[in-house]
XYZ file of C-alpha atoms in Angstrom:
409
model
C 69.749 20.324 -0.844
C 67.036 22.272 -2.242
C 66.050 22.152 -5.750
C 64.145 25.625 -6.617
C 63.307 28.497 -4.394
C 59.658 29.920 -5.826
C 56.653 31.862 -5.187
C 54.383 30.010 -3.232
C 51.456 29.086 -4.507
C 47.633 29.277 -3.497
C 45.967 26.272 -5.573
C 47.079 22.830 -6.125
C 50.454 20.674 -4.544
C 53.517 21.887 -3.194
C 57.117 19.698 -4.187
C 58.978 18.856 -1.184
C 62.182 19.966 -0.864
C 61.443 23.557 -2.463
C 62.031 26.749 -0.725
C 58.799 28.995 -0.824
C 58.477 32.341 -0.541
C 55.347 33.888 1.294
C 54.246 37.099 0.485
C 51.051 37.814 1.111
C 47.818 36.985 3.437
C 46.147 34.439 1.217
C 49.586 32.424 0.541
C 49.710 31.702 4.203
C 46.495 30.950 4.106
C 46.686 28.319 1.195
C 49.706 26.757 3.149
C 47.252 26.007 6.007
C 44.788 24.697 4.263
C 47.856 22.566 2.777
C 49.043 21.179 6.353
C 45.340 20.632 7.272
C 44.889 17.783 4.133
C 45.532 14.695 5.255
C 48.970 13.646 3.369
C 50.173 16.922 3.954
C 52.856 18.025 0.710
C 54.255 20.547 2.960
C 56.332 18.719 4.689
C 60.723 18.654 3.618
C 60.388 22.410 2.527
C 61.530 25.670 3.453
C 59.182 28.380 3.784
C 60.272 31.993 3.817
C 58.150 35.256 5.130
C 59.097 37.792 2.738
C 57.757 40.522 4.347
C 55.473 41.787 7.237
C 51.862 40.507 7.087
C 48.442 41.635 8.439
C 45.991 38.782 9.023
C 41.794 39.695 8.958
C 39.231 37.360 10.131
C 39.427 34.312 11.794
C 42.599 32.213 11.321
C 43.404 28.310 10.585
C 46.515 26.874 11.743
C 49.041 25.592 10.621
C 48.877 22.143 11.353
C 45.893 20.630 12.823
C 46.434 17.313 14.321
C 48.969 14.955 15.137
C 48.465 13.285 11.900
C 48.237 16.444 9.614
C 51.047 18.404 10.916
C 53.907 21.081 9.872
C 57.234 18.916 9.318
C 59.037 21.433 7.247
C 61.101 24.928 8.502
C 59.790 28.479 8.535
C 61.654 30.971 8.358
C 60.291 34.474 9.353
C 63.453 36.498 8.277
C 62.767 39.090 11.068
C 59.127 39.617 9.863
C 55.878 40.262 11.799
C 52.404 38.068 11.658
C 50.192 40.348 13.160
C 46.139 40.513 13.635
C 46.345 36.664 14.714
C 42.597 35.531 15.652
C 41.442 32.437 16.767
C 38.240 31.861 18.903
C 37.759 27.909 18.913
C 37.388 26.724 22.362
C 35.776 23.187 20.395
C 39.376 22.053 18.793
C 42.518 21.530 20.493
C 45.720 22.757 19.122
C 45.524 26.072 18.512
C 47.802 28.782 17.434
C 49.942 30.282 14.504
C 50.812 27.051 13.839
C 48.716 24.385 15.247
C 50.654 20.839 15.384
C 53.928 20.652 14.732
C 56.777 17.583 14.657
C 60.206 17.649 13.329
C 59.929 21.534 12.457
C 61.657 24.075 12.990
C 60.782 27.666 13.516
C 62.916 30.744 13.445
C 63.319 34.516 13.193
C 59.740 35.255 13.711
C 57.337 37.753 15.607
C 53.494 36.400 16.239
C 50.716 39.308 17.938
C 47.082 38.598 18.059
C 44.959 36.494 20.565
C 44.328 32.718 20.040
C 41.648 30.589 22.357
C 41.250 26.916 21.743
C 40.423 23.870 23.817
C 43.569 22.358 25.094
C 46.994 23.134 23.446
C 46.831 26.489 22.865
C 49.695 28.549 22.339
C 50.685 31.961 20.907
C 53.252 30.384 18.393
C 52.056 26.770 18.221
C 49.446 24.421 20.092
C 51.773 21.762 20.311
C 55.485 20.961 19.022
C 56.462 17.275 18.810
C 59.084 15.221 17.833
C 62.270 16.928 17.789
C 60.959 20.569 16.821
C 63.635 23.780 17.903
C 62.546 27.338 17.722
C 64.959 30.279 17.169
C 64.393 33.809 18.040
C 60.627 33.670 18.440
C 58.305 36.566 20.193
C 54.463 35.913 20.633
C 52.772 38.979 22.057
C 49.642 36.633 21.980
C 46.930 36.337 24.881
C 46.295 33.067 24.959
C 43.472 31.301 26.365
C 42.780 27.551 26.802
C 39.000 25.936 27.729
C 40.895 22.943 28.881
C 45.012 22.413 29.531
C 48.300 23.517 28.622
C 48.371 27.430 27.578
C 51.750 28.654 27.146
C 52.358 32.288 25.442
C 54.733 31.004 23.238
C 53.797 27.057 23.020
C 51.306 25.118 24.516
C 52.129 21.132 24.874
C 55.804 20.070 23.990
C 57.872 17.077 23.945
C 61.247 17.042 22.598
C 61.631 20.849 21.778
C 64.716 22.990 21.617
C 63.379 26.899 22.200
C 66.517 29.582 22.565
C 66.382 33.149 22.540
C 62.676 33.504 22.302
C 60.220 35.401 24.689
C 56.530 35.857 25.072
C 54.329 38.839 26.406
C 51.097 38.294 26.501
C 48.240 37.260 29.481
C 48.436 32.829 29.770
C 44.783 31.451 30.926
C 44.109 27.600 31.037
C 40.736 26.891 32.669
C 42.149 23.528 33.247
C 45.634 22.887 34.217
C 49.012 23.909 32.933
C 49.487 27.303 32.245
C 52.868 28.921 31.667
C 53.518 32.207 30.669
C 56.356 30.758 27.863
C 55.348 27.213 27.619
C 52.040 25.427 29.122
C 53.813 21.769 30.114
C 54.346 18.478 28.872
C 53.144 14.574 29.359
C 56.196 13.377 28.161
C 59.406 14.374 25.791
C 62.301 17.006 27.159
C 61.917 20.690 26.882
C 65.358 22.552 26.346
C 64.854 25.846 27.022
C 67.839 28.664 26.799
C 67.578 32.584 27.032
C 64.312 33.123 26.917
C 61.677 35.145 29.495
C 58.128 35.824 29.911
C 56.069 38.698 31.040
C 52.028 38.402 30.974
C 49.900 36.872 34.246
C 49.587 33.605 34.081
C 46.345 31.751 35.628
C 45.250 27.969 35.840
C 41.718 27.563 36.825
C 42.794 24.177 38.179
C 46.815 23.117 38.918
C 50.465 23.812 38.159
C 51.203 27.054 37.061
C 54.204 29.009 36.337
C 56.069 32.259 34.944
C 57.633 30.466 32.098
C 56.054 26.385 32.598
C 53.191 25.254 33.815
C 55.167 22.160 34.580
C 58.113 20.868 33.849
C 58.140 16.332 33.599
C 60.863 14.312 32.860
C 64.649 13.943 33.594
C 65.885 15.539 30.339
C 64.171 18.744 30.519
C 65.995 22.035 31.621
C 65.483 25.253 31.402
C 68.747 27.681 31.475
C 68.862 31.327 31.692
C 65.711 31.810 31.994
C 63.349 34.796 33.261
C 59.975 34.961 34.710
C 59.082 38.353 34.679
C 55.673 38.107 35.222
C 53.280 40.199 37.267
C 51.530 37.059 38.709
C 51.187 33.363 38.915
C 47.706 31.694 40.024
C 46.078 28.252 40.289
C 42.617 27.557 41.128
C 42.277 24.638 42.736
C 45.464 22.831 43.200
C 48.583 23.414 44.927
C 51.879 23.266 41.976
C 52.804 27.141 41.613
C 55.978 28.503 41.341
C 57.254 32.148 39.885
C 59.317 29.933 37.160
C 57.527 26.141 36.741
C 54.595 24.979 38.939
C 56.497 21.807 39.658
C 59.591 20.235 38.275
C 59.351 16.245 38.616
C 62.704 14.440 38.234
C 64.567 17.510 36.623
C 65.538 21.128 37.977
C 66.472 24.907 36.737
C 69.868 26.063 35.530
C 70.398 30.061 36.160
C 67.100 31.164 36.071
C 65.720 34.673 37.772
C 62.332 36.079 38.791
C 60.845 38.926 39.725
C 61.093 39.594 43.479
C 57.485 41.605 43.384
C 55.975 38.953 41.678
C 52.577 37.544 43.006
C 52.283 33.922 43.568
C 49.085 32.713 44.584
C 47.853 28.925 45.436
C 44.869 27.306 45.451
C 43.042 30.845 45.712
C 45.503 32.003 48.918
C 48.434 34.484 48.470
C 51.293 32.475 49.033
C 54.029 35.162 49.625
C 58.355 33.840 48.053
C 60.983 35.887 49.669
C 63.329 34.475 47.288
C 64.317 31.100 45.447
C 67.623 29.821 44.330
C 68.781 29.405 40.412
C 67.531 25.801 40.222
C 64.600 25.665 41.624
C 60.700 26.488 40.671
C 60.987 29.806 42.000
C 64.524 30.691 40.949
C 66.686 33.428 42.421
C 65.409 36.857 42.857
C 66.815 39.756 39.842
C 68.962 41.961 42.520
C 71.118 44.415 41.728
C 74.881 43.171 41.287
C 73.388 39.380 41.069
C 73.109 38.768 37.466
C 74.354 38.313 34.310
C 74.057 41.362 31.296
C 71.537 41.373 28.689
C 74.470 40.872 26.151
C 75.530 37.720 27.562
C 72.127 36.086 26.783
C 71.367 37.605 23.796
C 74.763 38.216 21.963
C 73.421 38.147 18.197
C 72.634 41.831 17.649
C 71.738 41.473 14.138
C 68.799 40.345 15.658
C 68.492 41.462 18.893
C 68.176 44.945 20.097
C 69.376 45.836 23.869
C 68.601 48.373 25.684
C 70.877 51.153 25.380
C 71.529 52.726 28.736
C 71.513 50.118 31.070
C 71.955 46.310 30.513
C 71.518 44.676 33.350
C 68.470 42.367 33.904
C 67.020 44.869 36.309
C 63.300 45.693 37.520
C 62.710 48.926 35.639
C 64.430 48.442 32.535
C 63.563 47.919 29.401
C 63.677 44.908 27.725
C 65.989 43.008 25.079
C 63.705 42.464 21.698
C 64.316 41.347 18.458
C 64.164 42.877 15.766
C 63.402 46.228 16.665
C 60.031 45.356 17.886
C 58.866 48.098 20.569
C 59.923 46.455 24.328
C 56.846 45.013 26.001
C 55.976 46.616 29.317
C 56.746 45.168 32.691
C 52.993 45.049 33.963
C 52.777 45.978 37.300
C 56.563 47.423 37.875
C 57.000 50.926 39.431
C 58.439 52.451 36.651
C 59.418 56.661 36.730
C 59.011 58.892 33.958
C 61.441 61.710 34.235
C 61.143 65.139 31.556
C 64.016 67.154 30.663
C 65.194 70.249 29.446
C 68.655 68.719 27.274
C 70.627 67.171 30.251
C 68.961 69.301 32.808
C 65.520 66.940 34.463
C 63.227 69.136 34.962
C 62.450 69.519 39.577
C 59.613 68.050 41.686
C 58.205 72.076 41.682
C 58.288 72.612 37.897
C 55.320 71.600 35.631
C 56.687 69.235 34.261
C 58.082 66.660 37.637
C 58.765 63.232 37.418
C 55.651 61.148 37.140
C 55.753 57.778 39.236
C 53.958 55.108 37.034
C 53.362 51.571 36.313
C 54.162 49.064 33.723
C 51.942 49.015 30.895
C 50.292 52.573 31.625
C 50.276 55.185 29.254
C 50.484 58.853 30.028
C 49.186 62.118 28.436
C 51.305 64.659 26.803
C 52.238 67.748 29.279
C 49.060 70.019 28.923
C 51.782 73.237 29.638
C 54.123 73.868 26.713
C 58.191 74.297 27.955
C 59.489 77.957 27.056
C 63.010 79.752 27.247
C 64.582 82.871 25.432
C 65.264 82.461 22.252
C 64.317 78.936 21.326
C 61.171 77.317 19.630
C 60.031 74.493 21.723
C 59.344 71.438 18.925
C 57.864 69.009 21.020
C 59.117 65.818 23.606
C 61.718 63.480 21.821
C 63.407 60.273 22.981
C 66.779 61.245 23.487
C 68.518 64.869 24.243
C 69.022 66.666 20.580
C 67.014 63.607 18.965
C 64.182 64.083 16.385
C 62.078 61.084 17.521
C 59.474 62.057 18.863
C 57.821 60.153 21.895
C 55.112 58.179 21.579
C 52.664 59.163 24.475
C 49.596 56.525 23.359
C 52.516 53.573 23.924
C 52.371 51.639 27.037
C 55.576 52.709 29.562
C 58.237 49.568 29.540
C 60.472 50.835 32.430
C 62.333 54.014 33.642
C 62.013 56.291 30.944
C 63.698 59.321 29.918
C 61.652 62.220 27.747
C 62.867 65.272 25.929
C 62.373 68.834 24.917
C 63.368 69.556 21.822
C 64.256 73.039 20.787
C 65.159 75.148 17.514
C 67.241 78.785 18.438
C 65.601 81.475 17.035
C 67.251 83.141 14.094
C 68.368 86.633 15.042
């Protein structure tokens, strides 16, 4: 039960089981500086984002060490933490928040760029003892001097992560890179409905799409997606398109890209196709898998993408909270123009452009014209008034517009 819900504050101690509300830049700042005292006071509380927030200069995380850590919940209410920087390749754990244990992390969207030493993460460095996070994105590149990168989390043991995804490029110099999670030493990973999308590299071993490596008898990952471009190690052999190695535990229903690029110990190491349990899982085929909607039923949260569900190369992706859909980088995506219904042919100015994931393409240089109608400009759906956004990166297949007004008469 919690006593008062309040503004939270930017000098002095915080009571412990409060609920504070964070508004602003230099409140998340003082709460920080709170977790990095040692005899943290933020620990039993509930911390709410009120709103979006921009970050400028370099950032300190939340939780710096396994003695000054985050132990309370944060709740991100759908918000966005955006212009994350951190550049400290001296200190491990590294990230939004830094050290975590017993937190618990939910409703939340994380972009920026963090590099640390080892334990670097998008989200958090490292989450320990009995930590879950809810309906997480990090479209963080991450970077690690040492081990365990993850886009979303770095090191875990004993972490519950559902619904969550992560988009951004996963680099350890060491070992352990995964594109949602970097690995673990010890303590289970639970890991449901989540996916991945940015290359992952390990300068030394284990890599993988979503784990760098997976240890321990209780861990599992379920319903799972690697949708990255690529996987590399360096040096050592444990690579896989989902986990670089699982060690006494396996996969439950998890998918991968079938173009993905695996390579091992600095030679392409070509996978025709894995199977739903193991470190390469099966390949996403038409007519083999599950709907979006099955995975990510909560659309208060989640939006899916509206013309076609399935968990197909080409499509756009299922985000929360309205956030734009990352790209798939390297997927042969095709933009297609149209006149209303009509697409406009191969031999008109305007043909279907074949592209890739993450491009961007220029607005058609030769303005559409027919009797009696006022061309407006390219929308996003046929009669629509949002416009399309030509400087965004292409996600998948995608459908433009013309947009017309009939000329009074």
């Amino acid at each position: 039960v919690y006593e008062n819900v309040v503004d939270m504050p930017t000098t002095g101690d915080l009571q412990t089981k409060y609920v504070y509300q964070i508004r602003t830049e230099a409140q998340l700042r003082y709460l920080a500086q709170v977790c990095g005292t040692a005899g943290s006071s933020a620990t039993d509380n509930v911390f709410l984002l009120m709103n979006d927030i921009e970050l400028t200069g370099e950032r300190t995380p939340l939780g710096d060490s396994g003695k000054n850590t985050f132990h309370s919940v944060f709740d991100g209410q759908g918000h966005t933490i955006s212009g994350l920087s951190i550049d400290n390749s001296q200190d491990n754990y590294q990230g939004l928040f830094g050290y975590c244990r017993g937190a618990r992390i939910r409703n939340l969207v994380v972009k920026g760029s963090v590099k640390g030493a080892s334990q670097a993460g998008g989200l958090a460095g490292a989450l320990d003892g009995s930590c879950t996070v809810d309906n997480c994105a990090s479209l963080v590149d991450v970077t690690a001097a040492g081990n365990f990168a993850g886009g979303l989390v770095g090191l875990y043991s004993g972490v519950v992560l559902r619904n969550c995804y992560a988009a951004g490029t996963v680099t350890a110099t060491g070992s352990y890179a995964g594109g949602l999670v970097g690995g673990n030493t010890s303590g289970s990973l639970q890991a449901q409905n989540c996916y991945a999308t940015g290359a992952v590299t390990a300068g030394g071993d284990h890599a993988g799409g979503l784990v760098g490596r997976v240890y321990g008898s209780e861990n599992s990952l379920e319903h799972c997606v690697a949708l990255n471009p690529s996987v590399t190690t360096g040096t050592g052999t444990h690579a896989g398109r989902v986990t670089g190695e699982y060690r006494s535990s396996t996969g439950r229903n998890d998918r991968a890209r079938a173009d993905l690029s695996l390579t091992v110990a600095g030679g392409q190491t070509p996978v025709t196709d894995g199977a739903l349990d193991d470190l390469n899982g099966e390949n996403i085929l038409p007519g083999a898998v599950q709907d979006w909607q099955t995975w990510f039923s909560d659309t208060s949260r989640w939006k899916l993408p509206a013309a076609d569900t399935t968990l197909l190369p080409g499509n756009a992706l299922p985000v929360l909270f309205g956030e734009q859909a990352p790209p798939l980088v390297g997927q042969a995506c095709t933009v297609t123009f149209y006149d209303g219904s009509t697409p406009y042919g191969e031999e008109s100015k305007w043909p279907p452009l074949a592209v890739t994931g993450g491009e961007r393409i220029t607005s058609p240089s030769e303005t559409p014209a027919k009797p009696h109608f006022t061309f407006n400009g390219w929308v996003t759906e046929p009669g629509g008034s949002k416009a399309f956004e030509f400087d965004a990166p292409i996600v998948g297949n995608t459908n433009i517009y013309a947009s017309w007004t009939g000329d009074p008469f």
